Amino acid sequence: MSGIRKFFQQARPGAISLGLGQPDFPTPDHIKDAAIDAIRNNLTGYTFNTGVYELREAICSKLAVENGISYTPDQVIVTAGAGEALFITITTLVDEGDRVLFADPGFVSYEACAVLAGGRPDGVPLDDTLHLDVEACKEKMDGAKVFVLNSPANPTGTVEDPGTIRAIVEYAADAGVTVISDEVYEHFIYGKEHASAARFGENVVTINATSKTYAMTGWRLGYMAAPDAIVGQAVKVHQYCQTCATSISQYAAIAAYTGGNDCVRMMKDEYAQRRDLLYDGLTRLGFDFPKPEGAFYMFVPMERELFQAIINAGVVIIPGDAFGANAGNYARFSYAASRENITEALKRIATVTG
Ligand SMILES: Cc1ncc(COP(=O)(O)O)c(C=O)c1O
């Protein structure tokens, strides 16, 4: 069980959760309607292993228009969420003993997938502002197999500049390292621009999902897009563990990717207001940390005693060490929670910060 889920089970009744990394919005109606139509039209059988062609076309248009990167439908595999895309990509690329790099602290799956593939996970420490330090990345890159890049990042909420992403991709290309770019939070950035790693080199696998963007975590719909040689191998892993992503979710995803992003902008604006509310509240209470630029997380420095006191006061947050070896004195707050709940959580935290 991941550190996050284990922790959740200990929450007391009545606790306010700032723990889960899950949008609290309903899936937009036009997407739900497309799924209902798919059921009524009996689009409920297996699809191609790689996914419904029309969906892969829609994903390629999205990647061209929103991200400025070029893939063909044959270079896309539709998966059961970004989670499966990460698993099959890492399983495909990593052999026994290969080193897999990722930010520490970072999203929990990277280390686990590396271990399951027989590889050696190797966390890259972040700088004082919780951003990637290009020199620290370069130091670890020689002899490594894969670098997993995640911007905007879970758990830190940081967004890397295009220059940083370019430097990592280019150095990786020279070192023979494949970059896996996990972009599931790309739409939730407050004041900066998202830069897709695949803009800067051919040695990149792009991973994304409908999960966070369209509030569809339970639909299990994501994808990987990669050069032909990698897709050709990854589809073998995918077909034996998954066959295909759920057909109904695939038709829903076509509506998501072709239906315009007004719904996404609405969610982003709301997250931005919640971010201000939580950040202002925490800094007023004496917490001192840079304002995170993306996703819906704050990674807040605090001693373990204070962390425990906040839990005891009835606010669920996640201990930093769930995300790696370098984050014991931090806690992750998620602001994918209503403003009302954030306000109440701040009141409860105020009772223990003195
Ligand atoms: C950075 C990151 N990547 C991937 C995932 C998994 O996404 P999905 O629900 O699409 O499998 C998550 C979920 O929390 C995440 O935070």
XYZ file of C-alpha atoms and ligand atoms in Angstrom:
370
model
C 0.000 0.000 0.000
C 1.397 3.457 -0.825
C 2.262 5.815 2.051
C -0.668 7.991 1.001
C -3.357 5.314 1.152
C -2.000 3.883 4.407
C -2.241 7.309 5.937
C -5.756 7.865 4.762
C -7.025 4.861 6.604
C -5.947 6.431 9.901
C -8.049 9.590 9.485
C -10.494 10.206 12.298
C -14.245 10.629 11.598
C -15.131 14.258 10.824
C -11.623 15.035 9.640
C -11.270 17.455 6.730
C -9.287 15.970 3.914
C -6.585 18.003 2.234
C -5.011 14.663 1.433
C -6.160 13.223 -1.872
C -4.847 14.277 -5.268
C -8.228 14.013 -6.907
C -10.325 16.806 -8.475
C -13.534 17.378 -6.514
C -15.470 18.578 -9.583
C -17.965 16.387 -11.432
C -16.961 15.190 -14.892
C -18.405 17.762 -17.385
C -21.822 16.864 -18.812
C -20.819 16.676 -22.481
C -18.290 13.989 -21.569
C -20.802 12.013 -19.519
C -23.300 12.258 -22.400
C -20.768 10.802 -24.834
C -20.240 7.833 -22.524
C -23.990 7.254 -22.204
C -24.339 7.426 -26.003
C -21.521 4.887 -26.371
C -23.367 2.483 -24.085
C -26.687 2.999 -25.895
C -24.968 2.497 -29.271
C -23.411 -0.746 -28.046
C -19.850 0.538 -28.350
C -19.037 -1.782 -25.495
C -16.743 -4.395 -27.013
C -12.960 -4.624 -27.161
C -11.273 -1.900 -29.177
C -7.891 -2.038 -30.931
C -5.198 -2.708 -28.331
C -3.829 0.751 -28.948
C -7.260 2.394 -28.649
C -10.070 3.695 -30.868
C -8.507 5.362 -33.936
C -10.661 8.501 -33.680
C -9.473 9.003 -30.107
C -5.829 8.621 -31.071
C -6.403 11.178 -33.827
C -8.004 13.544 -31.324
C -5.033 13.080 -28.974
C -2.596 13.878 -31.814
C -4.523 17.079 -32.646
C -4.490 18.071 -28.995
C -0.737 17.428 -28.778
C -0.126 19.490 -31.925
C -2.375 22.425 -30.982
C -1.857 22.657 -27.216
C 1.661 21.303 -26.870
C 3.346 22.035 -30.193
C 4.480 18.419 -30.602
C 3.908 16.066 -33.468
C 2.836 12.426 -33.206
C 0.842 10.141 -35.531
C -2.061 8.004 -34.240
C 0.211 4.941 -34.605
C 2.550 6.457 -32.038
C -0.150 6.662 -29.359
C -1.314 3.921 -26.975
C -4.489 4.644 -25.025
C -4.156 3.267 -21.488
C -6.019 2.835 -18.229
C -4.930 6.221 -16.890
C -1.483 7.781 -16.765
C -0.697 5.120 -14.156
C -0.801 2.315 -16.719
C 1.058 4.454 -19.260
C 3.878 4.932 -16.726
C 3.928 1.237 -15.895
C 4.093 -0.017 -19.475
C 6.632 2.617 -20.523
C 8.984 1.869 -17.638
C 8.529 -1.901 -18.065
C 9.360 -1.518 -21.757
C 12.443 0.628 -21.317
C 14.019 -0.711 -18.144
C 16.001 -3.939 -17.854
C 17.427 -5.613 -14.767
C 19.696 -3.204 -12.913
C 19.022 -0.135 -15.093
C 19.005 3.161 -13.241
C 15.748 5.147 -13.280
C 15.973 8.819 -12.305
C 13.170 11.010 -10.936
C 12.805 13.972 -8.610
C 12.982 13.202 -4.893
C 10.471 14.151 -3.532
C 8.340 12.965 -6.439
C 5.203 11.062 -7.384
C 5.108 7.655 -5.664
C 4.643 5.484 -8.780
C 8.021 6.243 -10.355
C 10.043 4.399 -7.755
C 7.545 1.523 -7.550
C 7.425 1.032 -11.346
C 11.236 1.115 -11.507
C 11.446 -1.618 -8.857
C 8.762 -3.745 -10.549
C 10.734 -3.540 -13.807
C 13.867 -4.790 -12.017
C 15.527 -1.395 -12.281
C 17.309 0.702 -9.690
C 15.376 3.818 -8.631
C 17.611 6.827 -8.072
C 16.069 10.045 -6.736
C 17.513 13.408 -7.770
C 17.427 15.918 -4.896
C 15.631 19.232 -5.570
C 16.984 22.709 -4.864
C 15.814 24.909 -1.950
C 12.808 26.116 -3.950
C 11.810 22.506 -4.741
C 12.753 22.884 -8.415
C 15.006 20.575 -10.401
C 18.644 21.558 -10.318
C 19.972 20.945 -13.833
C 23.515 20.294 -12.583
C 22.271 17.704 -10.064
C 20.299 16.030 -12.874
C 23.322 15.955 -15.159
C 25.489 14.440 -12.446
C 23.233 11.403 -12.243
C 22.454 11.068 -15.928
C 25.534 9.270 -17.287
C 24.875 5.538 -17.336
C 21.171 5.935 -16.430
C 18.394 4.515 -18.626
C 15.386 6.717 -17.960
C 14.648 10.150 -16.484
C 11.064 10.736 -15.384
C 10.182 14.421 -15.604
C 6.999 15.729 -13.985
C 6.067 19.383 -14.448
C 3.805 20.643 -12.905
C 4.918 18.337 -10.131
C 3.255 16.218 -7.527
C 3.846 16.648 -4.549
C 5.616 20.021 -4.752
C 3.374 22.041 -7.096
C 6.450 23.416 -8.855
C 6.568 24.166 -12.592
C 9.887 23.961 -14.421
C 10.948 26.663 -16.887
C 11.253 25.687 -20.564
C 15.025 26.281 -20.289
C 15.344 23.669 -17.543
C 13.292 21.134 -19.470
C 15.270 21.756 -22.635
C 18.599 21.374 -20.807
C 17.519 18.057 -19.275
C 16.147 16.630 -22.544
C 19.225 17.666 -24.524
C 21.695 16.337 -21.959
C 19.666 13.106 -21.740
C 19.791 12.712 -25.532
C 23.582 12.959 -25.484
C 23.772 10.492 -22.587
C 21.456 7.955 -24.265
C 18.731 8.461 -21.637
C 15.003 8.387 -22.500
C 12.918 11.100 -20.834
C 9.413 10.129 -19.720
C 7.441 13.353 -19.415
C 4.443 13.008 -17.100
C 2.264 16.028 -17.912
C -0.990 15.157 -16.122
C -1.189 18.595 -14.428
C -0.324 20.637 -17.544
C -3.548 22.682 -17.453
C -3.242 23.703 -13.822
C -0.509 26.337 -13.908
C -0.944 29.774 -12.366
C 1.027 32.436 -14.174
C 3.640 30.373 -16.003
C 3.593 28.434 -19.286
C 3.664 24.686 -19.712
C 6.481 23.325 -21.857
C 6.232 19.763 -23.190
C 9.566 17.953 -23.090
C 9.000 16.425 -26.547
C 9.428 19.917 -28.040
C 13.124 19.633 -27.277
C 14.108 16.151 -28.507
C 13.164 12.793 -29.973
C 14.192 10.851 -26.872
C 10.911 11.595 -25.078
C 7.804 9.616 -24.173
C 4.863 11.926 -23.427
C 2.353 10.714 -20.840
C -0.952 12.333 -20.021
C -4.529 11.488 -19.018
C -8.049 12.807 -18.835
C -7.948 12.112 -15.079
C -6.939 15.497 -13.661
C -7.650 17.732 -16.665
C -11.321 16.753 -17.036
C -12.015 15.499 -13.487
C -12.150 11.887 -14.705
C -9.945 9.971 -12.263
C -12.331 7.019 -12.016
C -12.766 6.638 -15.778
C -9.183 5.349 -16.054
C -8.213 6.914 -19.342
C -4.746 8.091 -20.279
C -2.141 7.616 -22.980
C 1.501 7.447 -23.922
C 2.891 8.920 -27.144
C 6.367 7.864 -28.230
C 8.721 7.170 -31.112
C 7.809 4.056 -33.196
C 10.399 1.732 -31.683
C 9.173 2.327 -28.125
C 5.462 2.115 -29.006
C 6.069 -1.165 -30.855
C 7.440 -2.735 -27.678
C 5.118 -1.021 -25.189
C 2.020 -2.290 -26.969
C 3.121 -5.840 -26.183
C 3.157 -5.098 -22.458
C -0.156 -3.238 -22.744
C -1.984 -5.970 -24.648
C -1.125 -8.681 -22.147
C -1.932 -6.676 -19.023
C -4.861 -4.595 -20.234
C -5.979 -5.615 -23.781
C -7.430 -2.130 -24.280
C -8.658 0.802 -22.209
C -12.385 0.720 -21.372
C -14.301 1.365 -24.607
C -16.885 3.615 -22.923
C -14.171 5.796 -21.391
C -12.480 6.040 -24.769
C -15.620 7.463 -26.386
C -15.994 9.840 -23.459
C -12.384 10.934 -23.991
C -13.088 11.794 -27.631
C -15.702 14.254 -26.353
C -13.211 15.568 -23.792
C -10.433 16.206 -26.297
C -12.666 17.659 -29.012
C -15.210 19.521 -26.857
C -13.253 22.677 -25.996
C -11.581 23.580 -22.737
C -14.030 26.032 -21.127
C -14.687 23.447 -18.413
C -10.940 23.141 -17.759
C -10.543 26.930 -17.496
C -13.397 27.034 -14.998
C -11.685 24.406 -12.821
C -8.329 26.134 -13.134
C -9.791 29.478 -12.014
C -11.323 27.813 -8.982
C -8.045 26.035 -8.106
C -6.264 29.380 -8.404
C -8.628 30.940 -5.833
C -8.207 27.983 -3.495
C -4.443 28.204 -3.850
C -4.529 31.864 -2.766
C -6.852 31.063 0.139
C -4.687 28.205 1.440
C -1.368 29.933 0.806
C -2.424 33.210 2.445
C -3.888 31.307 5.373
C -0.793 29.178 5.939
C 1.644 32.075 5.600
C -0.460 34.111 8.079
C -0.073 31.217 10.501
C 3.706 31.479 10.175
C 4.539 28.850 7.546
C 7.254 30.085 5.262
C 7.597 28.622 1.749
C 7.513 29.741 -1.891
C 4.083 29.927 -3.492
C 3.636 26.823 -5.655
C 3.057 27.475 -9.348
C 0.980 24.523 -10.493
C -1.003 21.303 -9.925
C -3.153 21.492 -6.774
C -0.583 20.830 -4.062
C 1.472 22.727 -1.516
C 4.538 21.126 -0.044
C 4.996 22.800 3.290
C 8.051 22.563 5.534
C 7.144 21.496 9.079
C 8.485 19.410 11.946
C 6.970 16.003 12.567
C 5.389 17.120 15.903
C 3.443 19.900 14.192
C 2.397 17.545 11.410
C 0.991 15.137 14.013
C -0.767 17.979 15.844
C -2.508 19.023 12.595
C -3.667 15.446 12.037
C -4.928 15.319 15.640
C -6.792 18.595 15.069
C -8.785 16.849 12.320
C -7.077 17.848 9.068
C -5.713 15.098 6.836
C -2.455 15.972 5.081
C 0.225 13.611 3.819
C 3.693 13.295 5.394
C 6.502 14.299 3.047
C 8.347 11.020 3.461
C 5.566 9.273 1.500
C 7.176 10.963 -1.534
C 10.832 10.088 -1.081
C 13.844 10.028 1.155
C 14.494 13.782 1.086
C 11.187 15.120 2.412
C 10.775 13.983 6.029
C 10.245 17.532 7.285
C 7.499 18.458 4.853
C 3.791 17.757 4.437
C 1.675 17.790 1.290
C -1.558 19.763 1.311
C -3.997 19.251 -1.569
C -6.302 22.132 -2.427
C -8.572 19.964 -4.550
C -11.071 20.688 -1.775
C -13.864 23.240 -1.418
C -13.085 26.766 -0.177
C -15.375 26.047 2.765
C -13.292 23.018 3.735
C -10.030 24.907 3.241
C -11.293 27.707 5.506
C -12.351 25.222 8.192
C -9.040 23.364 7.893
C -7.143 26.645 8.421
C -9.207 27.326 11.574
C -8.306 23.902 12.924
C -4.624 24.363 12.052
C -4.666 27.749 13.834
C -5.562 25.950 17.084
C -2.226 24.086 17.044
C 0.176 26.642 15.608
C -0.078 28.860 18.696
C 2.150 13.046 -11.297
C 1.113 12.008 -11.495
N 1.209 11.175 -12.538
C 0.302 10.211 -12.765
C -0.784 10.054 -11.919
C -1.755 8.948 -12.210
O -2.803 9.416 -12.987
P -4.001 8.464 -13.445
O -5.089 8.615 -12.431
O -4.398 8.985 -14.785
O -3.499 7.067 -13.499
C -0.935 10.895 -10.819
C -2.068 10.723 -9.892
O -2.083 11.217 -8.795
C 0.040 11.895 -10.610
O -0.048 12.756 -9.565
